[in-house]
mmCIF file of C-alpha atoms in Angstrom:
data_model
loop_
_atom_site.group_PDB
_atom_site.id
_atom_site.type_symbol
_atom_site.label_atom_id
_atom_site.label_comp_id
_atom_site.label_asym_id
_atom_site.label_seq_id
_atom_site.Cartn_x
_atom_site.Cartn_y
_atom_site.Cartn_z
ATOM 1 C CA MET A 38 0.000 0.000 0.000
ATOM 2 C CA VAL A 39 1.213 3.498 -0.791
ATOM 3 C CA VAL A 40 -0.200 6.120 1.543
ATOM 4 C CA ASP A 41 0.629 9.828 1.850
ATOM 5 C CA GLY A 42 2.189 9.704 -1.601
ATOM 6 C CA LEU A 43 5.344 7.881 -0.618
ATOM 7 C CA VAL A 44 6.886 5.812 -3.343
ATOM 8 C CA GLY A 45 7.992 2.222 -3.451
ATOM 9 C CA THR A 46 10.156 0.836 -6.215
ATOM 10 C CA GLY A 47 10.489 0.923 -9.957
ATOM 11 C CA GLY A 48 9.238 4.140 -11.564
ATOM 12 C CA GLY A 49 8.759 5.676 -8.154
ATOM 13 C CA GLU A 50 12.447 6.045 -7.344
ATOM 14 C CA PRO A 51 13.085 9.201 -5.319
ATOM 15 C CA GLU A 52 14.317 12.069 -7.477
ATOM 16 C CA SER A 53 17.543 13.929 -6.939
ATOM 17 C CA SER A 54 17.297 17.046 -4.794
ATOM 18 C CA ASP A 55 20.308 18.702 -6.441
ATOM 19 C CA SER A 56 18.087 21.267 -8.137
ATOM 20 C CA LEU A 57 16.451 22.149 -4.822
ATOM 21 C CA ARG A 58 19.838 22.684 -3.188
ATOM 22 C CA THR A 59 21.022 24.785 -6.125
ATOM 23 C CA PHE A 60 17.889 26.918 -6.076
ATOM 24 C CA GLY A 61 18.258 27.397 -2.318
ATOM 25 C CA ALA A 62 21.869 28.439 -2.682
ATOM 26 C CA VAL A 63 20.858 31.049 -5.276
ATOM 27 C CA VAL A 64 18.173 32.431 -2.954
ATOM 28 C CA GLN A 65 20.688 32.643 -0.107
ATOM 29 C CA ALA A 66 23.312 34.312 -2.298
ATOM 30 C CA LEU A 67 20.846 36.919 -3.577
ATOM 31 C CA ARG A 68 19.550 37.542 -0.067
ATOM 32 C CA GLU A 69 23.036 38.061 1.317
ATOM 33 C CA HIS A 70 23.966 40.270 -1.646
ATOM 34 C CA ALA A 71 20.929 42.408 -0.790
ATOM 35 C CA GLY A 72 22.201 42.707 2.779
ATOM 36 C CA LEU A 73 19.209 40.948 4.306
ATOM 37 C CA SER A 74 19.317 38.615 7.267
ATOM 38 C CA ARG A 75 17.235 35.469 7.060
ATOM 39 C CA GLU A 76 14.788 36.969 9.557
ATOM 40 C CA ASP A 77 14.439 40.228 7.583
ATOM 41 C CA PHE A 78 13.961 38.357 4.330
ATOM 42 C CA ALA A 79 11.370 36.048 5.906
ATOM 43 C CA GLU A 80 9.391 39.049 7.108
ATOM 44 C CA GLN A 81 9.416 40.661 3.666
ATOM 45 C CA VAL A 82 8.313 37.503 1.804
ATOM 46 C CA ARG A 83 5.766 36.754 4.576
ATOM 47 C CA TYR A 84 7.045 33.261 5.372
ATOM 48 C CA SER A 85 8.567 31.957 8.593
ATOM 49 C CA LYS A 86 12.336 32.043 8.924
ATOM 50 C CA HIS A 87 12.198 28.244 9.281
ATOM 51 C CA THR A 88 10.534 27.964 5.874
ATOM 52 C CA VAL A 89 13.133 30.288 4.355
ATOM 53 C CA ALA A 90 15.881 28.170 5.905
ATOM 54 C CA SER A 91 14.325 24.980 4.526
ATOM 55 C CA VAL A 92 14.222 26.474 1.029
ATOM 56 C CA GLU A 93 17.783 27.790 1.216
ATOM 57 C CA LEU A 94 19.053 24.412 2.413
ATOM 58 C CA GLY A 95 17.243 22.586 -0.397
ATOM 59 C CA ARG A 96 14.895 20.725 1.928
ATOM 60 C CA ARG A 97 11.644 22.287 0.740
ATOM 61 C CA MET A 98 9.995 22.854 -2.619
ATOM 62 C CA PRO A 99 9.211 26.603 -2.864
ATOM 63 C CA ASP A 100 5.648 27.368 -3.934
ATOM 64 C CA GLN A 101 4.775 29.963 -6.574
ATOM 65 C CA ALA A 102 3.957 32.610 -3.975
ATOM 66 C CA PHE A 103 7.385 32.229 -2.366
ATOM 67 C CA VAL A 104 9.151 32.502 -5.714
ATOM 68 C CA GLY A 105 7.133 35.579 -6.722
ATOM 69 C CA ARG A 106 7.666 37.402 -3.428
ATOM 70 C CA ALA A 107 11.364 36.491 -3.347
ATOM 71 C CA GLU A 108 11.765 37.922 -6.841
ATOM 72 C CA GLU A 109 10.196 41.211 -5.769
ATOM 73 C CA VAL A 110 12.369 41.495 -2.675
ATOM 74 C CA LEU A 111 15.572 40.482 -4.451
ATOM 75 C CA GLY A 112 15.438 42.771 -7.465
ATOM 76 C CA ASN A 113 13.030 41.219 -9.985
ATOM 77 C CA THR A 114 15.866 39.784 -12.065
ATOM 78 C CA GLY A 115 13.765 36.829 -13.216
ATOM 79 C CA VAL A 116 16.484 34.405 -12.109
ATOM 80 C CA LEU A 117 14.366 32.693 -9.468
ATOM 81 C CA ARG A 118 11.295 32.370 -11.705
ATOM 82 C CA ARG A 119 13.348 30.724 -14.427
ATOM 83 C CA ALA A 120 15.198 28.472 -11.986
ATOM 84 C CA ALA A 121 11.961 27.378 -10.337
ATOM 85 C CA GLN A 122 10.778 25.870 -13.621
ATOM 86 C CA HIS A 123 13.525 23.239 -13.399
ATOM 87 C CA LEU A 124 13.102 22.151 -9.800
ATOM 88 C CA ALA A 125 12.797 18.481 -8.956
ATOM 89 C CA ARG A 126 10.243 17.707 -6.269
ATOM 90 C CA GLN A 127 10.855 16.452 -2.750
ATOM 91 C CA PRO A 128 12.704 13.133 -2.658
ATOM 92 C CA GLY A 129 10.509 10.215 -1.687
ATOM 93 C CA LEU A 130 7.226 11.634 -2.966
ATOM 94 C CA ALA A 131 5.325 9.805 -5.678
ATOM 95 C CA ALA A 132 4.570 11.715 -8.873
ATOM 96 C CA TRP A 133 0.826 11.724 -8.304
ATOM 97 C CA PHE A 134 1.222 13.191 -4.804
ATOM 98 C CA ARG A 135 3.493 16.105 -5.586
ATOM 99 C CA GLN A 136 0.813 18.588 -6.593
ATOM 100 C CA TRP A 137 -1.155 17.868 -3.415
ATOM 101 C CA ALA A 138 2.003 18.147 -1.286
ATOM 102 C CA ARG A 139 2.719 21.515 -2.843
ATOM 103 C CA LEU A 140 -0.794 22.754 -2.010
ATOM 104 C CA GLU A 141 -0.488 21.225 1.447
ATOM 105 C CA GLY A 142 2.545 23.420 2.065
ATOM 106 C CA VAL A 143 0.544 26.641 1.652
ATOM 107 C CA ALA A 144 -2.920 25.559 2.831
ATOM 108 C CA ILE A 145 -4.733 27.624 5.444
ATOM 109 C CA THR A 146 -7.082 24.736 6.312
ATOM 110 C CA LEU A 147 -6.352 21.026 6.113
ATOM 111 C CA TYR A 148 -8.859 18.260 6.950
ATOM 112 C CA THR A 149 -7.858 14.585 7.094
ATOM 113 C CA TYR A 150 -9.939 11.500 7.815
ATOM 114 C CA GLU A 151 -8.145 8.135 7.807
ATOM 115 C CA CYS A 152 -9.442 4.618 8.376
ATOM 116 C CA ARG A 153 -6.430 2.632 7.141
ATOM 117 C CA LEU A 154 -3.482 3.933 9.140
ATOM 118 C CA ILE A 155 -2.362 6.983 11.105
ATOM 119 C CA PRO A 156 -2.029 9.986 8.723
ATOM 120 C CA GLY A 157 1.526 10.759 7.677
ATOM 121 C CA LEU A 158 1.503 14.178 9.331
ATOM 122 C CA LEU A 159 0.891 12.471 12.705
ATOM 123 C CA GLN A 160 3.183 9.459 12.450
ATOM 124 C CA THR A 161 6.206 8.813 14.624
ATOM 125 C CA GLU A 162 9.417 7.647 12.998
ATOM 126 C CA ALA A 163 9.066 4.154 14.487
ATOM 127 C CA TYR A 164 5.500 3.810 13.221
ATOM 128 C CA ALA A 165 6.435 5.076 9.749
ATOM 129 C CA ARG A 166 9.434 2.760 9.514
ATOM 130 C CA GLN A 167 7.212 -0.210 10.349
ATOM 131 C CA LEU A 168 5.025 0.754 7.382
ATOM 132 C CA PHE A 169 8.101 1.019 5.177
ATOM 133 C CA ASP A 170 9.337 -2.384 6.380
ATOM 134 C CA ASP A 171 5.965 -3.911 5.470
ATOM 135 C CA GLU A 172 5.989 -2.467 1.936
ATOM 136 C CA LEU A 173 5.814 -4.921 -0.975
ATOM 137 C CA PRO A 174 7.882 -5.211 -3.085
ATOM 138 C CA PRO A 175 10.458 -4.628 -0.326
ATOM 139 C CA LEU A 176 12.195 -1.251 -0.222
ATOM 140 C CA LYS A 177 15.925 -0.658 -0.283
ATOM 141 C CA ASP A 178 17.546 1.069 2.686
ATOM 142 C CA GLU A 179 18.106 4.267 0.727
ATOM 143 C CA GLN A 180 14.455 4.327 -0.339
ATOM 144 C CA ILE A 181 13.313 3.993 3.266
ATOM 145 C CA GLU A 182 15.608 6.827 4.328
ATOM 146 C CA ALA A 183 14.345 9.057 1.499
ATOM 147 C CA GLN A 184 10.740 8.303 2.387
ATOM 148 C CA TRP A 185 11.194 9.054 6.062
ATOM 149 C CA GLU A 186 13.051 12.271 5.202
ATOM 150 C CA ALA A 187 10.157 13.371 2.993
ATOM 151 C CA ARG A 188 7.586 12.492 5.643
ATOM 152 C CA ALA A 189 9.490 14.229 8.433
ATOM 153 C CA GLU A 190 9.791 17.331 6.267
ATOM 154 C CA ARG A 191 6.036 17.405 5.707
ATOM 155 C CA GLN A 192 5.406 17.074 9.438
ATOM 156 C CA ARG A 193 7.157 20.398 10.017
ATOM 157 C CA LEU A 194 4.004 22.035 8.643
ATOM 158 C CA LEU A 195 2.183 21.461 11.923
ATOM 159 C CA ARG A 196 4.568 23.744 13.793
ATOM 160 C CA GLU A 197 5.848 26.005 11.030
ATOM 161 C CA ARG A 198 2.354 27.061 9.922
ATOM 162 C CA PRO A 199 0.635 28.069 13.191
ATOM 163 C CA ASN A 200 -2.033 29.977 11.262
ATOM 164 C CA THR A 201 -3.081 26.854 9.356
ATOM 165 C CA ALA A 202 -5.996 24.970 10.925
ATOM 166 C CA PHE A 203 -5.363 21.210 10.953
ATOM 167 C CA SER A 204 -8.210 18.801 11.681
ATOM 168 C CA PHE A 205 -7.731 15.032 11.912
ATOM 169 C CA ILE A 206 -10.317 12.296 12.394
ATOM 170 C CA ILE A 207 -8.798 8.862 12.927
ATOM 171 C CA GLU A 208 -10.420 5.536 13.656
ATOM 172 C CA GLU A 209 -9.955 4.045 17.118
ATOM 173 C CA GLN A 210 -9.113 0.711 15.494
ATOM 174 C CA LEU A 211 -5.870 2.142 14.107
ATOM 175 C CA LEU A 212 -4.468 2.349 17.630
ATOM 176 C CA LEU A 213 -5.986 -0.913 18.816
ATOM 177 C CA ARG A 214 -4.173 -2.721 16.002
ATOM 178 C CA ARG A 215 -0.810 -1.848 17.636
ATOM 179 C CA THR A 216 1.110 -1.625 14.375
ATOM 180 C CA GLY A 217 4.785 -2.154 15.165
ATOM 181 C CA GLY A 218 4.072 -3.528 18.622
ATOM 182 C CA THR A 219 3.174 -2.176 22.043
ATOM 183 C CA GLU A 220 6.184 0.123 22.458
ATOM 184 C CA VAL A 221 5.659 1.719 19.036
ATOM 185 C CA THR A 222 1.973 2.242 19.844
ATOM 186 C CA ARG A 223 2.776 3.712 23.257
ATOM 187 C CA GLU A 224 5.144 6.209 21.642
ATOM 188 C CA LEU A 225 2.544 6.982 18.972
ATOM 189 C CA VAL A 226 -0.193 7.718 21.522
ATOM 190 C CA ASP A 227 2.185 9.966 23.472
ATOM 191 C CA HIS A 228 2.974 11.786 20.240
ATOM 192 C CA LEU A 229 -0.709 12.260 19.393
ATOM 193 C CA LEU A 230 -1.330 13.700 22.856
ATOM 194 C CA ARG A 231 1.534 16.162 22.422
ATOM 195 C CA VAL A 232 0.406 17.226 18.952
ATOM 196 C CA SER A 233 -3.168 17.678 20.192
ATOM 197 C CA GLU A 234 -1.872 20.417 22.500
ATOM 198 C CA LEU A 235 -0.954 22.609 19.533
ATOM 199 C CA ARG A 236 -3.386 25.496 19.162
ATOM 200 C CA ASN A 237 -3.831 24.913 15.427
ATOM 201 C CA VAL A 238 -4.381 21.129 15.576
ATOM 202 C CA GLU A 239 -7.580 19.248 16.383
ATOM 203 C CA ILE A 240 -7.575 15.459 16.718
ATOM 204 C CA GLN A 241 -10.812 13.504 17.005
ATOM 205 C CA ILE A 242 -11.191 9.771 17.419
ATOM 206 C CA MET A 243 -13.973 7.914 15.614
ATOM 207 C CA PRO A 244 -15.105 5.286 18.162
ATOM 208 C CA LEU A 245 -14.896 1.609 17.324
ATOM 209 C CA VAL A 246 -18.647 1.168 17.842
ATOM 210 C CA ARG A 247 -20.667 3.634 15.791
ATOM 211 C CA GLU A 248 -24.140 2.934 14.412
ATOM 212 C CA SER A 249 -23.980 5.758 11.848
ATOM 213 C CA HIS A 250 -20.780 6.694 10.003
ATOM 214 C CA ALA A 251 -20.462 9.165 7.113
ATOM 215 C CA GLY A 252 -16.961 7.972 6.210
ATOM 216 C CA LEU A 253 -17.680 4.455 5.018
ATOM 217 C CA HIS A 254 -16.646 5.368 1.463
ATOM 218 C CA GLY A 255 -13.058 5.716 2.634
ATOM 219 C CA PRO A 256 -10.438 8.336 3.546
ATOM 220 C CA VAL A 257 -11.099 12.042 2.972
ATOM 221 C CA ARG A 258 -8.561 14.814 2.514
ATOM 222 C CA LEU A 259 -9.531 18.419 1.978
ATOM 223 C CA LEU A 260 -7.610 21.661 1.980
ATOM 224 C CA GLU A 261 -8.248 25.363 1.515
ATOM 225 C CA THR A 262 -5.709 27.584 -0.238
ATOM 226 C CA PRO A 263 -4.890 31.185 0.729
ATOM 227 C CA GLU A 264 -7.205 32.173 -2.145
ATOM 228 C CA ASN A 265 -10.023 30.288 -0.371
ATOM 229 C CA LYS A 266 -10.223 27.630 -3.042
ATOM 230 C CA TRP A 267 -10.861 24.070 -1.872
ATOM 231 C CA PHE A 268 -9.261 20.882 -3.183
ATOM 232 C CA ALA A 269 -9.639 17.224 -2.282
ATOM 233 C CA TYR A 270 -7.311 14.270 -2.674
ATOM 234 C CA ASN A 271 -7.964 10.538 -2.895
ATOM 235 C CA GLU A 272 -5.237 7.912 -2.840
ATOM 236 C CA GLY A 273 -5.380 4.240 -3.711
ATOM 237 C CA GLN A 274 -2.876 1.416 -3.731
ATOM 238 C CA LEU A 275 -0.591 2.786 -6.426
ATOM 239 C CA SER A 276 -2.208 6.012 -7.572
ATOM 240 C CA GLY A 277 -3.715 9.242 -6.342
ATOM 241 C CA GLN A 278 -6.106 11.873 -7.637
ATOM 242 C CA LEU A 279 -6.216 15.598 -6.976
ATOM 243 C CA ILE A 280 -9.829 16.791 -7.130
ATOM 244 C CA ALA A 281 -10.741 20.380 -8.013
ATOM 245 C CA ASP A 282 -14.350 19.769 -9.123
ATOM 246 C CA ARG A 283 -16.414 21.970 -6.797
ATOM 247 C CA LYS A 284 -19.360 19.575 -6.735
ATOM 248 C CA VAL A 285 -17.203 16.625 -5.699
ATOM 249 C CA VAL A 286 -15.330 18.719 -3.142
ATOM 250 C CA SER A 287 -18.660 19.921 -1.735
ATOM 251 C CA VAL A 288 -19.840 16.334 -1.247
ATOM 252 C CA LEU A 289 -16.651 15.450 0.602
ATOM 253 C CA GLN A 290 -16.911 18.586 2.739
ATOM 254 C CA GLY A 291 -20.401 17.506 3.745
ATOM 255 C CA ARG A 292 -19.202 14.037 4.677
ATOM 256 C CA TYR A 293 -16.314 15.394 6.687
ATOM 257 C CA ALA A 294 -18.589 17.823 8.521
ATOM 258 C CA ARG A 295 -20.901 14.958 9.433
ATOM 259 C CA MET A 296 -17.991 12.864 10.675
ATOM 260 C CA ARG A 297 -16.834 15.692 12.925
ATOM 261 C CA SER A 298 -20.196 15.490 14.650
ATOM 262 C CA GLN A 299 -20.090 11.670 14.802
ATOM 263 C CA ALA A 300 -16.554 11.346 16.186
ATOM 264 C CA LEU A 301 -15.732 11.896 19.835
ATOM 265 C CA THR A 302 -15.372 15.518 20.876
ATOM 266 C CA ILE A 303 -11.828 16.848 21.138
ATOM 267 C CA PRO A 304 -11.733 16.595 24.980
ATOM 268 C CA ASP A 305 -13.286 13.115 24.866
ATOM 269 C CA SER A 306 -10.762 12.074 22.216
ATOM 270 C CA VAL A 307 -7.903 13.219 24.452
ATOM 271 C CA SER A 308 -9.443 11.289 27.360
ATOM 272 C CA LEU A 309 -9.660 8.151 25.232
ATOM 273 C CA LEU A 310 -6.032 8.508 24.151
ATOM 274 C CA GLN A 311 -4.991 8.911 27.782
ATOM 275 C CA ARG A 312 -6.895 5.756 28.756
ATOM 276 C CA MET A 313 -5.330 3.878 25.864
ATOM 277 C CA ARG A 314 -1.909 5.050 26.982
ATOM 278 C CA GLY A 315 -2.587 3.776 30.486
ATOM 279 C CA ASN A 316 -3.557 0.359 29.138
ATOM 280 C CA LEU A 317 -0.389 -0.129 27.107
#
């Protein structure tokens, strides 16, 4: 199974990040030539200094807004716009997932419902590596490292974008399964409790016993862009689909809204996680 757009073998080999590092070095050189500190530059392009650092170090794909604002601040030479056309995407991300990942990086609202496994943005390293170990065909060591690097980079969004509202609904059964064993699950529950303390993150648990459930058609992912446009994303075994059709997105929004009312409240979800932690 491929979930959260991480690739396996064959045509999904992770791409080189040389172009990302080169682009980042150019941004840093232009910034320093302009006499701007990283903090000053971040303020002018309206991104966090951590995001600027990630771009300059070649760890993050810059979105169009970043490129456009950086051009304006750094002299409108056109160098960054032209260079951005040749960027390779994050290593470890499947081709079909890249467009969603790019939107995910700028979203102001992100909704995720999962019934198969803990969403990538919430996974611990031990949990993720168990998923990688279970992948078929088996992954090479370098593929596993690239996939974890890509997933860990995406997880920075939760803390680097405090103005983005993240909502997660996950099935209770995903924790009862104890993927990776008791210790991995204990660490995972602790991690979920810590993440739930973030002001911009809401985690709700869908109880194991539920007579009515609006999510029986499968996982739901929705996001809202800074331009207030909504997109959805569906992922299968070896493919994914970005959905922009407003009618389809509206249906999924309705289902997600219903699930928010059917899942445990946020305080009750935290209480359940704490009880689970005590039973491990």
